[in-house]
Every structure is written in structure tokens, then in C-alpha cells.
């Protein structure tokens, strides 16, 4: 039997873009640790016995091994450290690595720090850098940016599932409006306005059916979280820790067009799945996490989630991959506002990638931290009002997602 | 003994093929592309004197060595779409894989096959925004299409169509650029509707797409 894994605290810097990049990455990491220490006075940096760093692209910082700069800055010289990189699922994969380290019994207290500095180049150049994670020989020159690949997948998915542009636009509005209650969120700090489904529908075309307000933000930001053994959690934060009861990580093809006929998927899920429309890696990793956490009916047993809304369309696709709805029910699930704060399973109360921001290496950790806050009753303290507090939150899901659905992780967190 | 050693060495040499000698060279470097390496080119300081930004320029030439995938990219220069086929399970792919990914085939080395220049739309989108190098070509119709009997879809642009008229499953032809314009890259070809294909009647969705791309045309016309 492996050991239980817990989270005792975590924090992000404010997420932002542009000239407001006021802190250095190592300064940001230090502030994340200081905020965590303020929330959990008995936690000390001396207790950490492994650091896992979470960072996507060297192209943005133009500094190889920038984790070494952060590590020195935190005064942790001598401790083991390594960096995890797995596209948009970098944060989730770093959390996965940290959880494995604790489960194995080899480490007790693991610091996970993630960051990205996407405002070091122009938005369009940034999009092109991210697209270097597509197969550059085949896809970079013809699509150019991820929203185009996602739009092509979503266009067919929406038709196959009778989901309309308005249905997914509700997600774009929801996450931004949730972010209006979160002072660290990029949407709160910059655009700072409540928006409607009509605003999403009228925003400029990115790639049909995706518009500007269906897309996440490019962000500078740092996030840090402390993953540890149950023994340590009970010692330093007995009333404010959460457990990681289920973990799952899975992969799918880098080129979306390749997944039409992957023999392994056919073997597992039957012919015609995932097509080019479903996130098989999300379904597979969720199934792993559910099994480990003894979840058989996710919609009933999970209270809320912080999931990877790179696009409002992909958040809708993720609902289905997580088993919250099927082909028959997904459109109605969206129309019922099931994932709004007043719905059955609120998703992205923290604002998600569209509201809080998407500094790639920090993103999955931001989702983890927001989920942890709900389970540790810290959301009221961190957000501006109780509007985005999930009442009676006992079980949350964290989802991190990369490529065109190329790597996806899911985690089940429960109140400690 | 020495003889045995010699045979062994010869076997090894054959296994690791001779290094290629590159003789057929082409250059189409635009005038404004230069390798400058690392260079700090400026800085700025905030009004309150507290924050400083520095500008670093870096420009580097990369060599993409296509190795065993070379027949596909060389095929583009010749106006051919080359695919690969597994000798065991007979699956065919473009984009190509040089070893079969069906685990039952134990990474069998695949064989090259010339694909027909016909395809079918699997899914599509109309892009109104793109990476820096593609902005002036907007709006772009991007399709994932299945070429011939390929088991997978390949992404490329669809030309010679009003963007709102694209349909799922519509038949396509592969069209190459004129020979002297080809670079052995994926944009050497694009798709066009197959001969005889006619768009269906106007629909609400088509009107929606028309409305969405109208500002894109306007915006692109303002680009230098
Ligand atoms: Zn085979």
C-alpha cells in the first residue's frame, strides 16, 4: 500500500501581462512561499526535501534551466531538484511527479514551483512559440497557432453533440465573471468587467467557432504548492490540509489528425473513439483517478473542479471526457448552467485559464491551489466575497491539459 | 581471428549507413533574414525608476534533418504525396511513420507508397487570427483531410472556396505550387474542391461565418 499524499498550502503571484511584470521569477517564487508560510505558520522551507520545478518553454525566458536561479534564490542549495516539462500539462505533470515522490516514501515534503513569462515576446510571436509544440514539420506552417487546431476539433464535436456557439459561450462568460471576484486574476487586474454571452458571441473571430472571449489569456505568473505526507500535514496544518486521493495521467497523439485510428484506443474504447473530437487522454486519466479515489459517479461525488479551459469549447469537451455528461445530455448540461456557481458542479470558481490566466508552467498549479483553497476554507479569505466559494466543498477535481489533448492529468482532492 | 574482426566491422559499417553527402542545394533566404546571434539591443526604465526592461535579440539558423522521413519532403518538391504502409497490418499513413505504431507489428519498418492526389474533408475551421508569419493571409480555411486510403487526417489549407462554403466530407484535390516555388515543405501543396463539387445553399451558419470574417478582411487590408 502506498502512502497518502496531502497538500498543506500554496499561493500564486498576481497573474498579469505586459509592462506590469513587476517581479522577477525568483522574486515571485519567494513571494509564493512567503504567502504559504503566512497561511501555515508551522510550515518552514527547512522541511522541504525535494523541489520539483514546472516550466514549459525556454523560448519565453531565453534562459536555460531557469529553475536553478529560483532554487538558489529560495536558499535551497543542496536539496535535490529537477524540472518537469509537458506542454500545457506541465503543472499537472509536476504535481504528478511530486505525488509519486511522496507515495513512494522516498520524500516527505515536496515543493512544486511553476512559472512562465509569456509577455517577453509579442502576443502573435507568443502564439507561434506555443505552436512549436505542434509537429513543426507538418502543422506549424499550415495552422500556425493552437486555437486553429482546437477550432477544427471543436467544430465537428459541437455538430456531433448538437452543442451551439451560444452553449459554449456561457463558459467564456462564466470563467471571466468568476475571475471578477479574484484579485490575483489577470481578467480582474486588466480588462476588469463582467461580460455576457452576447459579448462572447460578438468578440472577434479567432477561428470558427472560437472567438476572442472563448480563448484563454497569455500570462506572466508564478505558482507554488507544498505536497507532503499525511504525517507532515497533520503536524503543521491539521485543520487546513487536503488529500490527493486519486491521480491519473495519460497521453494522446501530438497531431490531432493521427488519433482517428490509433490501434491502442480502438483496443481500449472501441472503433471510432476518440475520433478527432474527444479527449481520450482526459477520459483515460480521469478513469485512473476515479478508480484510485473510489469514485463511480463523478457528477454526484465530485463537488466542483478547477479545469483546463484553454478554450470554452475545450472546457465543454472536458466535461464529457470527465463523464459528467454524454452525447445525449451534454447540450442540456450546458444550457442548465450546471457548472456555474449556482449549478450542480461549479467549474473554475477561481476564474480558470480564461479568467485567472495561463502562464503555462504555473497553470496546473494555480488550478491545484484554487481547488485546495476551497477544501481548506481559504477561498473566502483569498477572494473578494463569498460569491465564488463552493458551499460544503468536500471533493474537487483538478485537470491539466496539453497540446491538442496530447497529455492530460486529473487529480481528486478531498478535505483532509 | 583478425579476419573475423574485419567481417564484424564491415557488418557494423553496413548497419550504420554511410553519411550522406549533400550536393543539391537551394537557398531562398529573404533579404531581411540574418543570423545575428545574441545581442542586447535596448532597454527602458519606468517613470518611478523602479523597474527596468531589457531587449535581447536572438536569431538562429536551424537545420531540420529529415533523415528517414526525407522521401515525404523530397516528394513535395516533385509534386508527389508520399505515404508509408506497414507490410504486416497494411495500414497506410500521411503524415508518415517510418515504423508501424500498431504494437502487434513490433515497430515493423514501413514501405513508401505514392498516394493519390485526392482527399476528403474530415473537419474544418475558418481562421481569423494566426501566428505572426500568417497574418496577411487571413482569413484562412484550414481542413483536416484524409488523403487516399490514409488511416489519419492531415492538416492543410483549402483554397478556391468562399470560407463559409466548406462542408464536412467534401471531396478535395491536392494542388501543388508551381515547381520553381516549391521548398519541400508542407505548404508546397494545398487542397482545392474536387472538380464538379458545388457548394450547398446558403444557411444560417454560413451567414454567421460571413459576418464573423467581414471585419477580418477589413483588418487585413490595413496591414502593411
Ligand atoms: Zn502494422
XYZ file of C-alpha atoms and ligand atoms in Angstrom:
641
model
C 0.000 0.000 0.000
C 1.382 3.394 -0.969
C 1.323 6.400 1.338
C -1.399 9.050 1.355
C -0.425 12.333 -0.305
C -1.561 15.719 1.041
C -1.364 19.420 0.206
C -0.818 21.836 3.098
C -0.707 25.128 1.253
C 0.183 27.117 -1.819
C -0.050 30.501 -3.479
C 0.412 32.295 -6.781
C 1.727 35.715 -7.646
C -0.804 38.032 -9.292
C -1.169 36.834 -12.902
C -0.626 39.561 -15.457
C 0.682 40.504 -18.895
C 2.841 43.320 -20.212
C 4.611 46.174 -18.531
C 3.171 45.221 -15.143
C 5.709 42.367 -14.954
C 6.928 43.900 -11.745
C 8.552 40.916 -10.083
C 11.364 38.656 -11.221
C 10.610 34.923 -11.493
C 12.724 34.123 -8.441
C 11.142 37.033 -6.546
C 7.712 35.691 -7.487
C 8.612 32.214 -6.267
C 9.804 33.677 -2.964
C 6.503 35.559 -2.543
C 4.514 32.348 -3.189
C 6.476 30.599 -0.430
C 6.068 33.555 1.943
C 2.307 33.648 1.427
C 2.130 29.891 2.069
C 4.133 30.340 5.253
C 1.771 33.099 6.368
C -1.216 30.777 5.856
C 0.587 27.872 7.540
C 2.901 29.309 10.208
C 4.271 25.891 11.191
C 5.482 25.175 7.646
C 9.132 26.042 7.097
C 11.319 25.897 3.980
C 13.757 23.766 6.027
C 11.164 20.960 5.999
C 11.287 20.579 2.181
C 13.294 17.576 1.000
C 12.685 17.781 -2.780
C 11.897 20.580 -5.232
C 10.027 19.862 -8.468
C 10.017 22.762 -10.931
C 7.322 23.239 -13.522
C 8.203 25.305 -16.599
C 7.185 24.957 -20.242
C 9.206 26.978 -22.705
C 12.717 28.304 -22.654
C 11.693 30.451 -25.646
C 9.815 32.841 -23.376
C 12.560 33.458 -20.842
C 15.560 32.763 -23.030
C 17.250 31.242 -20.011
C 18.019 27.530 -19.949
C 17.498 25.903 -16.536
C 15.897 28.988 -15.018
C 14.804 26.695 -12.162
C 18.390 26.798 -10.946
C 18.055 30.564 -10.433
C 14.836 30.115 -8.443
C 16.273 27.243 -6.399
C 19.314 29.280 -5.340
C 17.110 32.259 -4.566
C 14.922 30.215 -2.207
C 18.033 29.196 -0.268
C 17.527 25.524 -1.051
C 21.014 24.788 -2.431
C 21.878 21.179 -1.701
C 18.294 19.879 -1.955
C 17.520 17.633 -4.939
C 15.725 19.455 -7.771
C 14.524 18.740 -11.273
C 12.228 20.330 -13.806
C 9.159 18.779 -15.418
C 8.033 19.909 -18.878
C 4.899 18.537 -20.506
C 3.306 21.325 -22.549
C 0.114 22.768 -21.073
C 0.045 19.818 -18.678
C 3.403 20.811 -17.201
C 1.838 21.855 -13.887
C -0.264 18.708 -13.635
C 2.715 16.554 -14.530
C 4.890 18.263 -11.897
C 2.162 17.624 -9.327
C 2.033 14.000 -10.502
C 5.813 13.701 -10.012
C 5.592 15.246 -6.538
C 2.735 12.915 -5.572
C 4.734 9.879 -6.756
C 7.734 11.056 -4.716
C 5.626 11.191 -1.533
C 3.680 7.983 -2.294
C 6.944 6.117 -2.710
C 8.001 7.059 0.788
C 11.258 8.446 -0.518
C 10.296 12.089 0.129
C 8.094 13.699 2.793
C 7.749 17.347 1.831
C 7.957 18.377 -1.825
C 7.842 21.957 -3.040
C 6.418 22.431 -6.543
C 7.074 25.789 -8.182
C 5.889 26.697 -11.694
C 6.167 29.796 -13.868
C 6.005 31.247 -17.365
C 6.878 34.716 -18.660
C 4.824 34.881 -21.847
C 4.919 38.665 -22.097
C 8.587 38.633 -23.065
C 7.502 38.475 -26.728
C 4.528 39.884 -28.680
C 1.176 38.048 -28.472
C 1.380 36.762 -32.045
C 5.017 35.679 -31.609
C 3.991 34.042 -28.321
C 1.264 32.104 -30.122
C 3.835 30.935 -32.630
C 6.228 29.841 -29.845
C 3.488 27.779 -28.231
C 2.704 26.262 -31.623
C 6.272 24.927 -31.717
C 4.758 22.199 -29.529
C 2.791 21.044 -32.568
C 4.647 18.894 -35.106
C 6.540 21.719 -36.811
C 7.213 19.645 -39.931
C 3.528 19.160 -40.667
C 1.370 21.573 -38.697
C 3.170 24.766 -37.714
C 3.141 26.270 -41.208
C -0.456 25.413 -42.022
C -2.223 26.190 -38.773
C 0.229 28.446 -37.095
C -1.472 28.573 -33.702
C -3.294 26.197 -31.353
C -6.705 27.931 -31.433
C -6.966 26.867 -35.091
C -6.358 23.183 -34.297
C -8.811 23.392 -31.374
C -11.394 25.144 -33.537
C -11.243 22.375 -36.140
C -11.716 19.728 -33.430
C -14.474 21.699 -31.700
C -16.379 22.460 -34.905
C -17.025 18.761 -35.509
C -17.511 17.983 -31.793
C -20.189 20.647 -31.476
C -22.055 19.338 -34.527
C -21.768 15.711 -33.357
C -23.119 16.675 -29.915
C -25.651 19.312 -31.017
C -23.861 21.965 -28.990
C -24.158 25.561 -30.242
C -21.795 28.544 -30.184
C -24.026 30.137 -27.521
C -23.828 27.000 -25.374
C -20.043 27.157 -25.163
C -20.038 30.960 -24.928
C -21.659 30.576 -21.490
C -18.341 29.093 -20.332
C -16.291 32.035 -21.619
C -18.557 34.419 -19.728
C -18.746 32.256 -16.580
C -15.000 31.961 -16.013
C -14.292 35.633 -16.632
C -17.122 36.654 -14.321
C -15.827 34.280 -11.626
C -12.414 35.926 -12.007
C -14.013 39.283 -11.193
C -14.075 38.079 -7.589
C -10.389 37.125 -7.559
C -7.911 39.980 -7.146
C -4.945 37.949 -8.418
C -6.722 37.062 -11.662
C -5.491 38.643 -14.875
C -9.029 39.399 -16.070
C -9.763 41.216 -12.786
C -6.476 43.121 -12.978
C -6.695 44.129 -16.638
C -9.998 44.098 -18.553
C -11.940 44.122 -15.267
C -15.519 43.836 -16.440
C -18.454 41.450 -16.241
C -19.383 40.047 -19.638
C -22.392 38.316 -21.168
C -22.866 35.505 -23.663
C -23.562 38.212 -26.262
C -20.169 39.788 -25.566
C -18.535 36.428 -26.272
C -20.593 35.953 -29.437
C -19.668 39.441 -30.680
C -15.954 39.237 -29.865
C -13.598 38.966 -32.845
C -13.201 35.740 -34.754
C -10.118 33.739 -33.849
C -11.005 30.548 -35.716
C -14.586 29.464 -36.282
C -16.347 28.611 -33.963
C -13.852 30.125 -31.482
C -13.926 33.860 -30.773
C -11.606 36.009 -28.680
C -13.613 35.554 -25.482
C -13.613 31.775 -25.993
C -9.813 31.855 -25.615
C -7.564 31.873 -22.580
C -5.038 34.572 -21.825
C -1.279 34.825 -22.250
C 0.229 35.460 -18.895
C 3.231 36.107 -16.708
C 2.939 34.385 -13.365
C 4.414 32.090 -10.740
C 2.718 29.485 -8.525
C 3.970 27.317 -5.669
C 2.358 24.452 -3.771
C 3.521 22.155 -0.966
C 2.838 18.424 -1.401
C 3.579 16.170 1.573
C 2.939 13.061 3.625
C -0.134 12.771 5.849
C 2.079 12.726 8.900
C 3.605 16.081 7.990
C 0.221 17.588 7.039
C -1.252 16.611 10.405
C 1.748 18.095 12.161
C 1.843 21.534 10.504
C -1.719 22.158 9.293
C -4.109 19.676 10.943
C -7.230 21.743 10.202
C -6.337 23.035 6.762
C -4.899 20.330 4.572
C -6.406 18.337 1.723
C -5.596 14.868 0.454
C -4.793 13.827 -3.108
C -6.900 10.672 -3.241
C -6.655 9.962 -6.951
C -4.110 10.721 -9.657
C -4.219 9.975 -13.383
C -2.010 10.865 -16.331
C -2.497 9.826 -19.935
C -1.340 10.686 -23.434
C -2.781 11.077 -26.901
C -1.252 11.898 -30.301
C 0.670 15.141 -30.917
C -1.071 15.592 -34.299
C -4.831 15.616 -33.769
C -5.394 14.010 -37.185
C -3.426 10.918 -36.111
C -5.886 9.893 -33.409
C -8.551 8.876 -35.936
C -7.232 5.339 -35.960
C -4.792 4.646 -33.158
C -4.880 0.854 -32.598
C -4.429 1.235 -28.819
C -7.511 3.445 -28.420
C -9.586 1.108 -30.576
C -8.461 -1.743 -28.346
C -9.454 0.143 -25.184
C -12.543 2.100 -26.175
C -13.773 0.519 -29.414
C -13.780 1.756 -33.020
C -14.368 5.420 -33.760
C -13.073 6.783 -30.436
C -11.663 9.337 -29.756
C -12.262 10.452 -33.358
C -10.728 13.942 -33.718
C -13.233 15.354 -31.295
C -12.906 13.657 -27.906
C -10.076 13.959 -25.375
C -9.205 10.300 -24.855
C -6.280 11.175 -22.576
C -8.716 13.061 -20.328
C -11.144 10.163 -20.177
C -8.342 7.677 -19.537
C -6.605 9.733 -16.829
C -9.952 10.537 -15.162
C -10.796 6.828 -15.096
C -7.461 6.164 -13.355
C -8.017 8.930 -10.796
C -11.649 7.903 -10.155
C -10.649 4.293 -9.607
C -7.965 5.258 -7.127
C -10.342 7.592 -5.251
C -13.260 5.120 -5.357
C -15.428 7.404 -7.453
C -18.105 5.680 -9.521
C -20.475 8.587 -10.240
C -18.326 11.691 -10.772
C -21.253 14.090 -11.170
C -22.663 13.088 -7.777
C -19.442 12.512 -5.883
C -17.357 15.490 -7.045
C -18.473 18.882 -5.732
C -16.526 21.227 -8.025
C -13.437 21.469 -10.196
C -10.611 23.637 -11.474
C -10.132 22.505 -15.059
C -8.125 23.467 -18.137
C -10.323 25.936 -20.042
C -7.788 26.891 -22.719
C -10.915 27.433 -24.824
C -14.567 27.484 -23.816
C -15.075 24.714 -26.368
C -12.413 22.537 -24.760
C -13.907 23.049 -21.280
C -17.163 21.663 -22.700
C -15.288 18.753 -24.307
C -13.594 18.088 -20.950
C -16.968 17.855 -19.145
C -17.804 14.988 -21.445
C -14.399 13.310 -21.112
C -14.733 13.516 -17.318
C -18.003 11.609 -17.585
C -20.183 14.482 -16.305
C -22.402 14.212 -19.382
C -22.680 12.095 -22.520
C -23.583 12.724 -26.144
C -27.276 12.769 -25.246
C -27.025 15.112 -22.264
C -24.088 17.457 -22.884
C -26.059 20.235 -24.630
C -28.671 20.315 -21.865
C -25.904 20.088 -19.236
C -24.505 23.356 -20.677
C -27.920 25.024 -21.003
C -28.714 24.173 -17.374
C -25.600 26.128 -16.320
C -24.582 23.029 -14.372
C -21.031 24.295 -13.928
C -21.853 27.860 -12.867
C -21.527 28.787 -9.187
C -25.238 28.072 -8.703
C -25.035 24.788 -10.646
C -24.635 21.178 -9.676
C -20.850 21.100 -10.125
C -19.223 24.555 -10.305
C -16.188 24.576 -12.577
C -13.407 27.146 -12.336
C -14.643 29.243 -9.417
C -11.122 30.727 -9.424
C -11.549 32.016 -12.987
C -9.680 29.305 -14.871
C -7.292 29.993 -17.729
C -9.734 32.432 -19.334
C -10.126 34.494 -16.159
C -7.160 33.855 -13.875
C -4.666 33.400 -16.736
C -2.493 30.752 -18.361
C 1.235 31.132 -17.595
C 1.764 27.580 -18.880
C 4.177 26.153 -16.286
C 2.214 27.718 -13.411
C -1.297 26.978 -14.688
C -1.895 23.433 -13.383
C -0.537 24.545 -10.018
C -2.854 27.575 -9.968
C -5.779 25.171 -10.535
C -4.496 22.949 -7.721
C -4.142 25.898 -5.346
C -7.647 27.215 -6.089
C -9.025 23.716 -5.503
C -7.062 23.428 -2.262
C -8.365 26.822 -1.048
C -11.963 25.619 -1.433
C -11.221 22.437 0.540
C -9.275 24.279 3.248
C -11.912 27.031 3.661
C -9.431 29.645 2.450
C -11.349 30.853 -0.621
C -13.325 33.449 1.328
C -10.028 34.906 2.555
C -8.362 34.844 -0.875
C -11.318 36.007 -2.997
C -13.193 39.302 -2.615
C -16.528 37.869 -1.471
C -18.245 34.544 -0.828
C -19.711 34.589 -4.364
C -17.083 32.144 -5.610
C -16.977 29.948 -2.509
C -18.290 26.427 -3.182
C -20.532 25.600 -0.246
C -19.875 22.282 1.508
C -16.917 21.526 -0.741
C -15.516 18.147 0.188
C -14.252 16.764 -3.098
C -12.733 18.633 -6.038
C -11.154 17.700 -9.354
C -8.050 19.328 -10.817
C -7.436 18.930 -14.546
C -4.331 19.902 -16.517
C -4.166 19.578 -20.300
C -1.554 19.866 -23.053
C -1.120 20.036 -26.819
C -4.243 19.157 -28.788
C -5.203 16.940 -25.829
C -1.792 15.273 -26.123
C -1.140 14.914 -22.381
C -3.814 15.234 -19.712
C -3.793 14.696 -15.960
C -6.612 14.570 -13.420
C -6.474 14.673 -9.628
C -9.128 14.043 -6.995
C -8.640 16.241 -3.943
C -10.601 15.837 -0.714
C -10.831 17.788 2.520
C -8.285 16.371 4.993
C 40.866 -14.022 -35.703
C 41.806 -10.787 -37.434
C 39.668 -11.882 -40.404
C 36.632 -12.391 -38.122
C 37.207 -8.955 -36.623
C 37.257 -7.449 -40.140
C 33.939 -9.099 -41.101
C 32.371 -7.874 -37.868
C 33.495 -4.311 -38.557
C 32.172 -4.458 -42.130
C 28.796 -5.668 -40.819
C 28.666 -2.767 -38.365
C 29.555 -0.279 -41.101
C 26.717 -1.557 -43.256
C 24.294 -1.356 -40.363
C 25.038 2.309 -39.728
C 24.703 3.680 -43.251
C 27.308 5.971 -44.774
C 26.893 9.644 -44.001
C 25.007 11.406 -46.813
C 26.862 13.948 -48.959
C 24.646 16.949 -49.676
C 25.158 18.298 -53.205
C 21.744 19.502 -54.466
C 21.371 22.796 -52.581
C 18.750 25.535 -52.724
C 18.563 28.864 -50.944
C 15.510 31.117 -50.752
C 16.524 33.238 -47.799
C 14.595 36.515 -47.712
C 16.811 39.621 -47.693
C 15.774 40.607 -44.186
C 16.647 37.286 -42.513
C 20.098 37.325 -40.938
C 21.682 35.338 -38.154
C 22.850 37.837 -35.604
C 23.231 35.624 -32.541
C 22.702 37.077 -29.083
C 22.547 40.855 -28.962
C 21.208 43.286 -26.365
C 19.521 45.970 -28.426
C 17.998 48.398 -25.919
C 16.315 48.978 -22.573
C 13.623 51.006 -20.831
C 13.206 52.282 -17.270
C 9.891 53.057 -15.591
C 8.912 56.614 -14.685
C 9.423 55.936 -10.982
C 12.855 54.484 -11.683
C 11.957 51.202 -10.002
C 11.612 48.757 -12.891
C 13.841 48.077 -15.870
C 13.217 46.056 -19.033
C 15.968 44.982 -21.369
C 15.638 43.939 -25.022
C 17.502 40.864 -26.181
C 17.535 39.870 -29.839
C 18.396 36.336 -30.874
C 18.265 34.897 -34.340
C 19.492 31.452 -35.212
C 19.583 29.166 -38.218
C 18.347 25.639 -37.520
C 18.957 22.556 -39.639
C 15.986 20.196 -39.680
C 17.486 16.833 -40.653
C 14.592 14.807 -42.049
C 16.588 11.575 -42.101
C 14.317 8.594 -42.765
C 11.333 10.928 -43.270
C 13.124 12.585 -46.219
C 11.115 10.850 -49.009
C 7.962 12.710 -47.890
C 9.569 16.154 -48.045
C 11.562 15.361 -51.176
C 8.305 14.077 -52.694
C 6.763 17.507 -52.194
C 9.482 19.011 -54.419
C 8.452 16.539 -57.127
C 4.725 17.213 -56.720
C 4.059 13.870 -55.039
C 2.411 12.953 -51.750
C 4.398 10.063 -50.348
C 2.832 7.920 -47.654
C 4.038 4.882 -45.757
C 2.446 1.451 -45.380
C 3.024 -1.274 -42.823
C 3.989 -4.535 -44.558
C 2.231 -6.513 -41.801
C -1.081 -4.791 -40.937
C -1.208 -2.854 -44.256
C -2.232 0.429 -42.557
C -1.206 3.485 -44.620
C -0.438 6.947 -43.303
C 0.130 10.552 -44.350
C 1.646 12.147 -42.244
C 4.075 9.270 -42.461
C 5.530 6.978 -39.828
C 8.686 5.049 -40.665
C 7.807 2.262 -38.201
C 4.330 0.860 -37.571
C 2.730 2.012 -34.294
C 0.420 -0.969 -34.042
C 2.119 -2.718 -31.109
C 1.332 -6.135 -32.668
C 3.625 -5.226 -35.584
C 6.672 -4.757 -33.318
C 7.753 -1.468 -34.901
C 7.940 -3.004 -38.377
C 9.791 -0.772 -40.834
C 7.189 0.632 -43.241
C 7.395 0.902 -47.033
C 6.947 4.068 -49.097
C 3.890 4.386 -51.331
C 2.816 7.206 -53.632
C -0.614 8.472 -52.583
C -3.373 9.629 -54.954
C -3.889 13.406 -55.139
C -7.436 13.136 -53.830
C -8.761 13.676 -50.321
C -11.886 14.169 -48.217
C -12.583 16.814 -45.520
C -12.744 15.309 -42.049
C -13.186 18.580 -40.162
C -12.546 22.268 -40.842
C -12.297 25.768 -39.436
C -12.028 29.329 -40.747
C -9.179 31.173 -39.070
C -9.465 34.902 -38.460
C -6.228 35.126 -36.469
C -2.895 33.342 -36.709
C 0.806 33.380 -35.953
C 2.822 36.426 -36.903
C 4.030 34.959 -40.182
C 0.499 34.136 -41.418
C -1.493 37.271 -40.506
C -1.548 38.761 -44.001
C -3.091 35.612 -45.497
C -6.195 35.716 -43.273
C -8.894 34.530 -43.353
C -7.538 31.016 -43.835
C -9.645 27.893 -44.300
C -7.886 25.044 -42.532
C -9.068 21.487 -43.042
C -8.045 18.161 -41.608
C -8.423 15.869 -44.601
C -7.829 12.208 -45.304
C -5.648 11.662 -48.392
C -6.465 8.482 -50.338
C -6.713 5.474 -48.039
C -4.682 7.055 -45.231
C -5.735 5.980 -41.731
C -5.155 9.503 -40.405
C -6.028 13.075 -41.342
C -3.512 15.748 -42.362
C -3.935 19.481 -41.802
C -3.616 21.935 -44.668
C -5.268 24.955 -46.215
C -8.264 24.789 -48.519
C -8.187 27.352 -51.350
C -10.548 28.300 -54.194
C -13.616 28.376 -51.962
C -15.593 31.047 -50.124
C -14.701 30.321 -46.476
C -18.337 29.870 -45.434
C -18.957 27.177 -48.057
C -16.750 24.417 -46.589
C -18.548 21.162 -45.814
C -17.726 18.049 -43.841
C -16.811 15.106 -46.121
C -16.496 17.300 -49.229
C -14.157 15.824 -51.886
C -10.823 17.577 -52.445
C -7.873 17.522 -54.783
C -4.253 18.112 -53.811
C -2.778 21.050 -55.710
C 0.950 21.835 -55.772
C 2.601 25.192 -56.214
C 4.494 25.679 -59.489
C 7.682 23.580 -59.386
C 10.103 26.509 -59.048
C 8.240 27.846 -55.986
C 8.405 24.585 -54.011
C 10.600 24.282 -50.925
C 9.990 20.718 -49.813
C 7.721 21.951 -47.021
C 4.087 21.245 -46.209
C 2.882 24.487 -47.791
C 4.146 23.310 -51.190
C 0.632 21.969 -51.566
C -2.876 22.909 -50.527
C -6.334 21.477 -51.077
C -8.988 22.673 -53.508
C -12.547 21.411 -54.004
C -12.618 18.424 -56.381
C -13.805 19.060 -59.946
C -17.554 19.182 -60.174
C -18.153 19.912 -56.479
C -20.707 22.653 -55.904
C -21.420 24.344 -52.557
C -24.801 23.750 -50.940
C -27.374 26.540 -50.492
C -26.953 29.454 -48.071
C -27.656 28.571 -44.439
C -27.828 30.377 -41.119
C -24.382 29.046 -40.193
C -22.880 30.259 -43.469
C -24.297 33.728 -42.824
C -22.845 33.651 -39.325
C -19.386 32.847 -40.714
C -19.741 35.600 -43.329
C -20.481 38.100 -40.571
C -17.584 36.891 -38.459
C -14.987 37.222 -41.212
C -16.100 40.559 -42.602
C -14.022 42.503 -40.031
C -11.082 40.150 -40.686
C -10.950 41.181 -44.364
C -11.054 44.833 -43.287
C -8.339 44.384 -40.671
C -6.011 42.537 -43.051
C -6.340 45.305 -45.643
C -4.867 47.728 -43.081
C -1.741 45.577 -42.528
C 1.477 46.867 -44.063
Zn 1.482 -2.628 -38.763
